[in-house]
XYZ file of C-alpha atoms in Angstrom:
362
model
C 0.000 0.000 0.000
C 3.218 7.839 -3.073
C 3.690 15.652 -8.268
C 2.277 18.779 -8.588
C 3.132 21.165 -6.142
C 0.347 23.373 -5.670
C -0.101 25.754 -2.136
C -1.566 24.073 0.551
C -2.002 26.821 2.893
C -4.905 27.561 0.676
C -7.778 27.112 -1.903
C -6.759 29.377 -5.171
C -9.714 28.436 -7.071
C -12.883 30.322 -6.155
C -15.724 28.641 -5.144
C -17.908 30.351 -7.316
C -17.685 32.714 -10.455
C -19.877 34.857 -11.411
C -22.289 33.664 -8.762
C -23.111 34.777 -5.061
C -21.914 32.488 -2.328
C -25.045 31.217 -1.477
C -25.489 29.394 -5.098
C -22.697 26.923 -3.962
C -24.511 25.483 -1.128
C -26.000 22.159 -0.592
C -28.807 21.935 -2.599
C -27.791 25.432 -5.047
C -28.706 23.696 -7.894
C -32.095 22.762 -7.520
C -32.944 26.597 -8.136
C -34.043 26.594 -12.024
C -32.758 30.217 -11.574
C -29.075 29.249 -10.945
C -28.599 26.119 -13.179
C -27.203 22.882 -11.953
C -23.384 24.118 -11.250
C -22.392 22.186 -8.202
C -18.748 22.532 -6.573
C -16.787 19.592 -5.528
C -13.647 19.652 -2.981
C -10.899 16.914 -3.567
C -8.700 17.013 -0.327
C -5.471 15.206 -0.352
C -3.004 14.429 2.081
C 0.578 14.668 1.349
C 2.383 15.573 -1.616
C 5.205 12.481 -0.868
C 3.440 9.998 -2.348
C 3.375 10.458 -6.114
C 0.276 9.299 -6.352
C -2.172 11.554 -4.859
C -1.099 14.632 -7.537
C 0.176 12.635 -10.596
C -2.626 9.826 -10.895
C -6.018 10.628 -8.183
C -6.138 13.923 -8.821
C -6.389 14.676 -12.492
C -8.690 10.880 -12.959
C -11.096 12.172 -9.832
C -11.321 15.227 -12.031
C -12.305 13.800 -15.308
C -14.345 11.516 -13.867
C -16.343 14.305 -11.907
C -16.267 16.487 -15.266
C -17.245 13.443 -17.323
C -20.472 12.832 -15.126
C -20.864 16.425 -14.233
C -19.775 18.882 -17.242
C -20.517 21.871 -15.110
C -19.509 21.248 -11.590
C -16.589 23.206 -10.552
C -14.066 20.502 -8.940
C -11.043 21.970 -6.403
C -8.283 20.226 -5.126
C -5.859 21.071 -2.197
C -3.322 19.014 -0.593
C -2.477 18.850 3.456
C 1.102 18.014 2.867
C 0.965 16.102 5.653
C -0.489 18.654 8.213
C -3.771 17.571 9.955
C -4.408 21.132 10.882
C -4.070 21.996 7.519
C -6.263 19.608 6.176
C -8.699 20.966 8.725
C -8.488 24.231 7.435
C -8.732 23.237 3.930
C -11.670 21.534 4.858
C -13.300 24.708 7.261
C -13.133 26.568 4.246
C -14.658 24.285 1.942
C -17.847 23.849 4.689
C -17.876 27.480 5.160
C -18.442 28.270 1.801
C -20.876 25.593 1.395
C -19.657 22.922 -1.434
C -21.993 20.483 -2.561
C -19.548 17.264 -1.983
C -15.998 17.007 -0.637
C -13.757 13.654 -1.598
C -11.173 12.870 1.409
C -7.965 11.432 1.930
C -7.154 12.091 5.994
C -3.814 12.841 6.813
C -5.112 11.018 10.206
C -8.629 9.801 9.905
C -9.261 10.273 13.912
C -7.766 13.666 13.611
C -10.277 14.494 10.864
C -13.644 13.194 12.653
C -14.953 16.418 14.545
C -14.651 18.070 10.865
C -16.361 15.036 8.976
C -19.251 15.789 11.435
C -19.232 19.386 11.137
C -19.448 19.022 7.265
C -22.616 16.546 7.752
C -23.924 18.651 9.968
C -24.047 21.718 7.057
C -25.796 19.309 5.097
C -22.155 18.004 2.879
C -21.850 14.840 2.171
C -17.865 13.575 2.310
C -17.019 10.566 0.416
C -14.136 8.691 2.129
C -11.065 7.958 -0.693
C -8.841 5.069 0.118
C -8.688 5.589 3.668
C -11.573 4.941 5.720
C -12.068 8.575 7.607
C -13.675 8.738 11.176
C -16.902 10.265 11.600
C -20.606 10.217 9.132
C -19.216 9.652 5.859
C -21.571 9.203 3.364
C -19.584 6.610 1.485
C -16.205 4.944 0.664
C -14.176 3.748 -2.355
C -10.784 1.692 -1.737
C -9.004 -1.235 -1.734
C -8.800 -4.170 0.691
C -5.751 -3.187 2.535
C -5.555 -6.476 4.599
C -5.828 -8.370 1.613
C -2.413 -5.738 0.362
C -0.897 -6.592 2.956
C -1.267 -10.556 2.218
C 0.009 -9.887 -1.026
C 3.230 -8.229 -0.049
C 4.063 -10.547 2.859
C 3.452 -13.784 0.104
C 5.584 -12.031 -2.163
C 8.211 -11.355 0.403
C 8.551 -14.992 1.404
C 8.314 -16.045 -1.807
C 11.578 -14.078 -3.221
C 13.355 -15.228 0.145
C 13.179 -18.814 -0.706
C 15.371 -21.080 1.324
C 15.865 -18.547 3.889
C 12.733 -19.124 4.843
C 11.800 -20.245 8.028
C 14.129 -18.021 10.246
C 15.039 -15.594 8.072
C 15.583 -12.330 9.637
C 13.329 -9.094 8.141
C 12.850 -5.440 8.697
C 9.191 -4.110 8.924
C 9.122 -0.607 7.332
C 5.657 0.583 8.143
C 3.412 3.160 7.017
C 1.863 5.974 9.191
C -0.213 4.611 11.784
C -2.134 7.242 11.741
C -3.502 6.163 8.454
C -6.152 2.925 9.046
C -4.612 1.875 5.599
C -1.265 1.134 7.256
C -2.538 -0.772 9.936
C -4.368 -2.937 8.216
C -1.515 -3.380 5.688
C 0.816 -4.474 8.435
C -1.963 -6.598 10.009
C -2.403 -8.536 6.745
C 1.430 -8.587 6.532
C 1.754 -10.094 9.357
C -1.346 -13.056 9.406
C 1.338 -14.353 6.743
C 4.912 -13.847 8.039
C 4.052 -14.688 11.635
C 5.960 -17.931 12.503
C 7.855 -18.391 8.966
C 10.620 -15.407 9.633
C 11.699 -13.443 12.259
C 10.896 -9.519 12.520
C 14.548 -8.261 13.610
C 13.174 -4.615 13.481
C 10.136 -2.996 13.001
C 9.506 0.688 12.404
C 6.446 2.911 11.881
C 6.484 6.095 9.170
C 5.120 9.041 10.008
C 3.430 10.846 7.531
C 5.000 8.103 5.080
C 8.366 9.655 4.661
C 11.037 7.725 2.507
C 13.830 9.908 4.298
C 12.442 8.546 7.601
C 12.321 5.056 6.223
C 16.259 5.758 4.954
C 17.266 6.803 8.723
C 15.306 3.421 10.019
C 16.896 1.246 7.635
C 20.497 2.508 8.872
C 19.431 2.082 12.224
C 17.929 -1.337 11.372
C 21.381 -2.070 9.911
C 23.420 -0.673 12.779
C 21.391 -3.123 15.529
C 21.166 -6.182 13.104
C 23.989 -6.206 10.803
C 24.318 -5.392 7.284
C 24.794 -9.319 6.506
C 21.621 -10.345 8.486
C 18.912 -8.814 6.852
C 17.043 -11.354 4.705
C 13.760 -9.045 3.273
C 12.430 -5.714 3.965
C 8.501 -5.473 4.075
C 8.195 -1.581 3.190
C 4.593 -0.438 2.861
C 4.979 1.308 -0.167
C 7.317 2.256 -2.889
C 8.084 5.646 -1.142
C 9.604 3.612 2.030
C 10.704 0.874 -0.290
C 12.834 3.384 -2.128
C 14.181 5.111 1.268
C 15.290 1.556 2.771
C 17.033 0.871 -1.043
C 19.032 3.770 -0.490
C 20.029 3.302 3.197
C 21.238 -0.503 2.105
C 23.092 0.952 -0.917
C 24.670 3.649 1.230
C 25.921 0.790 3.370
C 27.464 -1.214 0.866
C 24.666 -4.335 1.314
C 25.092 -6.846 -1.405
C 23.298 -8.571 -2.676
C 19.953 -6.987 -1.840
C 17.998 -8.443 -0.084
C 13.890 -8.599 -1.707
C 11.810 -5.458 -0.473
C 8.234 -4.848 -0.881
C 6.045 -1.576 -1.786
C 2.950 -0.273 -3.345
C 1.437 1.546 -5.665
C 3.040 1.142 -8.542
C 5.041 3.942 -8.882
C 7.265 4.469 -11.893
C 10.473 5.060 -10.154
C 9.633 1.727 -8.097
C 8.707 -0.237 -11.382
C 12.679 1.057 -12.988
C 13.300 -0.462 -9.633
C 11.913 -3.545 -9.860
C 12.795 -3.958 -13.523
C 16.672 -3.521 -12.305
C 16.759 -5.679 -9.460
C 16.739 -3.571 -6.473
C 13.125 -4.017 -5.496
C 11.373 -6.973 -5.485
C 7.500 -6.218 -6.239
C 5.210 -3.516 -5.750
C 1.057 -3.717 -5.550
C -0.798 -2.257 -8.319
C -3.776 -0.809 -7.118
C -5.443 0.263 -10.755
C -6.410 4.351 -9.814
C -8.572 4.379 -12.531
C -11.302 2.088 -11.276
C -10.586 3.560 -7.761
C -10.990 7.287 -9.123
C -13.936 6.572 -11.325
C -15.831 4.967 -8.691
C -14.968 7.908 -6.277
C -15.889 10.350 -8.916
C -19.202 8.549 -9.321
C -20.182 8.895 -5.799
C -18.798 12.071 -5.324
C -21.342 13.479 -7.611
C -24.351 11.401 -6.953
C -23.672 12.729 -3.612
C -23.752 16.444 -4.614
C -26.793 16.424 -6.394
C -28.291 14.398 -3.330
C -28.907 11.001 -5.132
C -28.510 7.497 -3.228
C -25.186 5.752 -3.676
C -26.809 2.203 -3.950
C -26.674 3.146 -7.514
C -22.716 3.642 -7.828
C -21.651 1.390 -4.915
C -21.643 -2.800 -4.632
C -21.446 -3.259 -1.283
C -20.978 -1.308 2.609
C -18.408 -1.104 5.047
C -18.654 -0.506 8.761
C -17.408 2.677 9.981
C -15.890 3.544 13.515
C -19.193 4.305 14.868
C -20.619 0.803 13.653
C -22.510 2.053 10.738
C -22.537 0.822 7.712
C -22.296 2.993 4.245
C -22.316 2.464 0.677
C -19.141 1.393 -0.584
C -17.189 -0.027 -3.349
C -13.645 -2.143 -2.513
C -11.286 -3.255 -5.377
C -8.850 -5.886 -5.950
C -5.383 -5.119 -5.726
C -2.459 -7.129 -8.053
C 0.802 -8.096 -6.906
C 3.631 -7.770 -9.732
C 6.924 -8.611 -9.815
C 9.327 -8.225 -12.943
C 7.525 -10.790 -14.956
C 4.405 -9.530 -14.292
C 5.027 -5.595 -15.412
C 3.785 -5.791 -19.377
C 0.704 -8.116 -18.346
C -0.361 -5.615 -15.744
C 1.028 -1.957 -15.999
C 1.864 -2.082 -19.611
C -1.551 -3.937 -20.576
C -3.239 -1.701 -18.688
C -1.763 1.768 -20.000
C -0.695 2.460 -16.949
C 2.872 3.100 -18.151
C 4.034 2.700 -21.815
C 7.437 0.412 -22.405
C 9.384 3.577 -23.539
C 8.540 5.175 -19.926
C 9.994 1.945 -18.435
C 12.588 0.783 -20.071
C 14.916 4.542 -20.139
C 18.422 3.875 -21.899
C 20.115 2.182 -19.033
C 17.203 -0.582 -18.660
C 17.054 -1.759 -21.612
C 19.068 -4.898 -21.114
C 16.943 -5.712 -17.836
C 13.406 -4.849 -19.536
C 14.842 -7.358 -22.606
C 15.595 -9.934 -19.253
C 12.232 -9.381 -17.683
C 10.420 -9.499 -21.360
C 8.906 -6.375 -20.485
C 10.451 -5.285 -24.227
């Protein structure tokens, strides 16, 4: 289970042109006076995993625009402050948007403002991570079942040195619900076939923190004794690659990640990481998308959802939960190039070439 850089501390696009504030509100459009113009927030929460500004983003968008050819769509990112995000999300309530899309920085954190936004009549559809407080629906993967995938994976490439090999756990943010239920799925596999030497949590998800863990991981343990490296995502994946590197480890040993991120795939394709989980955004972003507007112009989700989930406070909402894919070297052209995810020629840059020939990516 990571860019645009846009400024956080605030919203540059307005909420409404040409229109008074009150025309945004829940509701606006059902005046025949005012059209149908809805505005939808998209509220992100770091800008260190690529992922949120280089693939969410821009499909949530043309999703939303796709369904919704005049709602006005506006996108922030936290960078990984919650009181940020709470601002960003103040702002949006106070000026009354008809839907806001959420990724929490820490879903706990961001409850009391869930509630204040369903008390003002907004619905909030939670995006990959499962946000405290009324949501009004949820769109994600099944982050246990991630998990599972990357801890297979990881035994898998350690072969013989499996049982008793020793490993490093390089966890995500447990702030995030995603990370714990990564590391819980993680672990319903490697429990009692290797031994956790070291185990770390990420704050925030920070490959530089992951880089200082791994040389402290390597400083307790031994830069011989490390067998595999679970890292939760390609973002700590590529922080522990560098700390090993740095101190001369050789062979690698297999490390983990997620989502598929190009840098991690170059990675994988030369050797230095072992797999990553593909968690296809488009599916994820046009379901999101979907809801997102069926919730601003006040429709049910049963429509755009297959299933529920149970929230903190035991309710259950619409929901829809995808299927991640593990992939490995041999797997990249089925999956990421089939897809159109990334094209060969993105892949396999000059210096490659001979390992995307080996892994028959080319």
């Amino acid at each position: 289970m990571k860019a645009f850089i846009w400024n956080a501390a605030r919203i540059t696009a307005a909420a409404c042109v040409a229109v008074t504030l009150a025309a945004c509100g829940p509701g606006a459009g059902n005046d025949p006076g005012r059209g149908n113009a809805r505005t939808i927030g998209i509220l992100l929460p770091d800008a260190t995993t690529a992922r949120w500004e280089t693939q969410d983003s821009p499909l949530l968008e043309k999703k939303i625009k796709e369904l919704c050819a005049d709602c006005k769509v506006e996108h922030v990112n936290a960078k990984g402050d919650v009181a940020l995000q709470q601002e960003q999300m103040d702002s949006l309530i106070t000026r009354g948007v008809d839907a806001i899309v959420l990724v929490a920085v820490d879903a706990r954190s961001m409850g009391a403002t869930v509630a204040k936004a369903h008390a003002a009549g907004i619905p909030v559809i939670a995006y990959d991570r499962l946000a405290e407080g009324p949501i009004s629906g949820y769109v994600s993967f099944d982050g246990h079942e991630i998990g599972r995938l990357q801890g297979r994976a990881l035994l898998r490439a350690m072969g013989d040195r499996v049982p008793g090999g020793r490993i490093v756990m390089m966890n995500g943010d447990p702030s995030d619900p995603n990370a714990v239920s990564f590391q819980q799925g993680a672990l319903s596999v490697l429990n009692g076939k290797v031994k956790i030497a070291k185990a770390y949590d990420t704050h925030e998800w920070r490959p530089e923190t992951a880089h200082m863990n791994m040389n402290g991981a390597i400083s307790a343990v031994g830069a011989g004794n490390i067998d595999g490296v679970y890292a939760a995502n390609d973002g700590l994946a590529a922080g522990s690659i560098s700390a090993l590197k740095a101190n001369k480890v050789s062979p690698l040993p297999p490390v983990t990640g997620q989502d598929a991120e190009l840098a991690a795939v170059r990675r994988i394709v030369a050797g230095d990481q072992y797999m990553t989980v593909y968690k296809p955004f488009g599916p994820e972003a046009s379901a999101g998308g979907a809801m997102a507007v069926a919730a601003a112009r006040g429709d049910g989700l049963g429509k755009v959802t297959k299933g529920k989930v149970r929230t903190s406070d035991g309710k259950f909402v619409p929901a829809v939960m995808l299927t991640p894919v593990s992939v490995t070297a041999a797997d990249i052209k089925n999956t990421l190039v089939k897809d159109g995810m990334y094209t060969v020629r993105q892949i396999c840059i000059p210096r490659l070439r001979a390992d995307c020939e080996k892994a028959g990516v080319i």
